Coordinates of N, CA and C in Angstrom, one line a residue:
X1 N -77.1 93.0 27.6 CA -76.5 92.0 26.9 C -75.0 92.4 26.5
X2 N -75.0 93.3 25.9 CA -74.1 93.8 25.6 C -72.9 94.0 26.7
X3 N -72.6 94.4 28.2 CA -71.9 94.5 29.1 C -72.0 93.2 29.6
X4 N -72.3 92.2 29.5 CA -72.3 90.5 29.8 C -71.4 90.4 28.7
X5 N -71.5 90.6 27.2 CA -70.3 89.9 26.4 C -69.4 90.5 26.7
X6 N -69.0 92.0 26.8 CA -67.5 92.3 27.5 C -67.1 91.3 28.5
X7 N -68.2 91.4 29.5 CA -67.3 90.7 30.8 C -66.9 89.3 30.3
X8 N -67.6 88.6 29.4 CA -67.2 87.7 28.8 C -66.0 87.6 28.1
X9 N -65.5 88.7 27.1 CA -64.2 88.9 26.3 C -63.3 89.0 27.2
X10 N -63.4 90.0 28.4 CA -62.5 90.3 29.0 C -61.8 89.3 30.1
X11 N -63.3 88.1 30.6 CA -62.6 86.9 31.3 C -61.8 86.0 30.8
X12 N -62.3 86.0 29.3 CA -61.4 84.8 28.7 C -60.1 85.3 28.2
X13 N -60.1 86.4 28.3 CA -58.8 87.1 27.7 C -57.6 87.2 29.3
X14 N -58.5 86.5 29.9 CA -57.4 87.1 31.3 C -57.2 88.0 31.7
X15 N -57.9 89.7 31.5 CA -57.4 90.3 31.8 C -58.2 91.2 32.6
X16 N -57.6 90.9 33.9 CA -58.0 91.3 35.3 C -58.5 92.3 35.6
X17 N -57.8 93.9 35.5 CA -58.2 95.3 35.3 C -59.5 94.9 34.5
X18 N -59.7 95.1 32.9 CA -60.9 95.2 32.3 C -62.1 94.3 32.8
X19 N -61.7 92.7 33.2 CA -62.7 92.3 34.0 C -63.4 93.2 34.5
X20 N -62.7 93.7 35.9 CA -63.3 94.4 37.0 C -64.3 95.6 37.1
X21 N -63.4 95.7 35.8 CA -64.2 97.2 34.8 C -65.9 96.9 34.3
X22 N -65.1 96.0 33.8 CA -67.0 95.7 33.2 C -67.7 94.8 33.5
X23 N -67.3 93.9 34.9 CA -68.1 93.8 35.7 C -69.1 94.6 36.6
X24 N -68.3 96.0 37.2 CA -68.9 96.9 37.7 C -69.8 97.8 36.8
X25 N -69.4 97.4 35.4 CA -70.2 98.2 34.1 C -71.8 97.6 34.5
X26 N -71.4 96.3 34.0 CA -72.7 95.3 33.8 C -73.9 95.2 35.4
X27 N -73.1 95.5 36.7 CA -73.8 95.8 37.8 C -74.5 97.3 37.5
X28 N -73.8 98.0 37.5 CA -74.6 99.7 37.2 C -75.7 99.0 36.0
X29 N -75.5 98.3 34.8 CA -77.0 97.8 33.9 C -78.0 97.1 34.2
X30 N -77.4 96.4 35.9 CA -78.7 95.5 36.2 C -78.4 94.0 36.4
X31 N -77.0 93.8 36.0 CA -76.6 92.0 36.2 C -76.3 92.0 37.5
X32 N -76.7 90.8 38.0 CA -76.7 89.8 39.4 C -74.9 89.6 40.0
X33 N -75.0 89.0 40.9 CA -73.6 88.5 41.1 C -73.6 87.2 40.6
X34 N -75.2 86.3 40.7 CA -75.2 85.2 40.0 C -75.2 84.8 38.6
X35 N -76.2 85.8 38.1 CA -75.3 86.1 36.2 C -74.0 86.2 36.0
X36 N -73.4 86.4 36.9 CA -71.9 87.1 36.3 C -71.3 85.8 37.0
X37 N -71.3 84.9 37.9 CA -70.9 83.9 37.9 C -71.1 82.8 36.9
X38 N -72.7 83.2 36.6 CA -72.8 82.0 35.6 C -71.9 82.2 34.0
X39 N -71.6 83.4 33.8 CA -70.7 83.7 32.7 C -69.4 82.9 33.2
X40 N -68.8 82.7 34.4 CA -67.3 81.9 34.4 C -67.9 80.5 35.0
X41 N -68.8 80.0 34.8 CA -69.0 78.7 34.6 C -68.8 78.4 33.2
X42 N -69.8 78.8 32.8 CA -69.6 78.4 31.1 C -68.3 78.4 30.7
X43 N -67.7 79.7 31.1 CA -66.2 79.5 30.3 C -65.3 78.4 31.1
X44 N -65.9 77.4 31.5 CA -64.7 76.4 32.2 C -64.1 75.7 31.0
X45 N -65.6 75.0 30.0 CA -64.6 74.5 29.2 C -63.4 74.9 28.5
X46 N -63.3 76.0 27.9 CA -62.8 76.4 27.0 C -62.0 77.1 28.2
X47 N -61.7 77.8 28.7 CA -60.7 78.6 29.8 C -59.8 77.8 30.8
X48 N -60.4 76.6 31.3 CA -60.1 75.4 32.3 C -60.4 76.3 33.7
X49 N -60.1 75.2 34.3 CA -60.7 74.8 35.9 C -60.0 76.1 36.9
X50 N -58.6 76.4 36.9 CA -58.1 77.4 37.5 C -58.1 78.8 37.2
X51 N -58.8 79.0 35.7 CA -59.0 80.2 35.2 C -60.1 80.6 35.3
X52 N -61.0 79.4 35.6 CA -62.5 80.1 36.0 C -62.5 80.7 37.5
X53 N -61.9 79.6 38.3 CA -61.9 80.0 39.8 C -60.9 81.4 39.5
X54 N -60.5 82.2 38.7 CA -59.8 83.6 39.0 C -60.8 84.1 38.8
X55 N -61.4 83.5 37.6 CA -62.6 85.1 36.9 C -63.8 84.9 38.7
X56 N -64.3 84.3 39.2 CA -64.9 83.7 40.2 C -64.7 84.7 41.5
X57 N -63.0 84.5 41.8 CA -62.7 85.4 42.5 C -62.1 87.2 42.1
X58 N -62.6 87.5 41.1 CA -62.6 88.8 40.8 C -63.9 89.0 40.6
X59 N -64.5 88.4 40.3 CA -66.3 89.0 40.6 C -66.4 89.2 42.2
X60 N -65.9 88.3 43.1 CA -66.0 88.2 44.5 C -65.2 89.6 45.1
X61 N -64.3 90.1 43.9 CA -63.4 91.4 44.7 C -64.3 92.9 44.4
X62 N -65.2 92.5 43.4 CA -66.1 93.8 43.1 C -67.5 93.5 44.2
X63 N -67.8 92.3 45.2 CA -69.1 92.0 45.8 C -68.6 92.3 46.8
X64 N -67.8 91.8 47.6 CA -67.8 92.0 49.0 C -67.3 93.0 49.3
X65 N -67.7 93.3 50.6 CA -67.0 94.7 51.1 C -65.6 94.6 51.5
X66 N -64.9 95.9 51.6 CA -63.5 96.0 51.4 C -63.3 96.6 53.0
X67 N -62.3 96.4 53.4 CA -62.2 96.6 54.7 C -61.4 97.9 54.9

């Protein structure tokens, strides 16, 4: 729970680096890639529509493989 609210402070705060951080935190405690998406749904209201699709695509830069 606790590394779910970071990634949550850190999405709505915009701030990219810490995102990444404690997205990778919250994976090493067991959260999904779909948990951690469903955290930047919720924040659409309050974040809007183009700030979710970032948080969206920086969960997508800690899932997929890097070339």
């Amino acid at each position: 729970t606790r590394a779910l609210v970071k990634v949550a402070i850190s999405g709505g705060a915009m701030l990219e680096g810490a995102f990444h951080s404690h997205i990778r935190k919250a994976v090493q405690a067991g959260a999904t890639k779909e948990e951690l998406q469903h955290i930047a749904f919720l924040a659409l209201p309050t974040i809007g529509f183009p700030s979710m699709m970032a948080l969206l695509s920086w969960i997508d830069d800690i899932f997929e493989p890097k070339d």
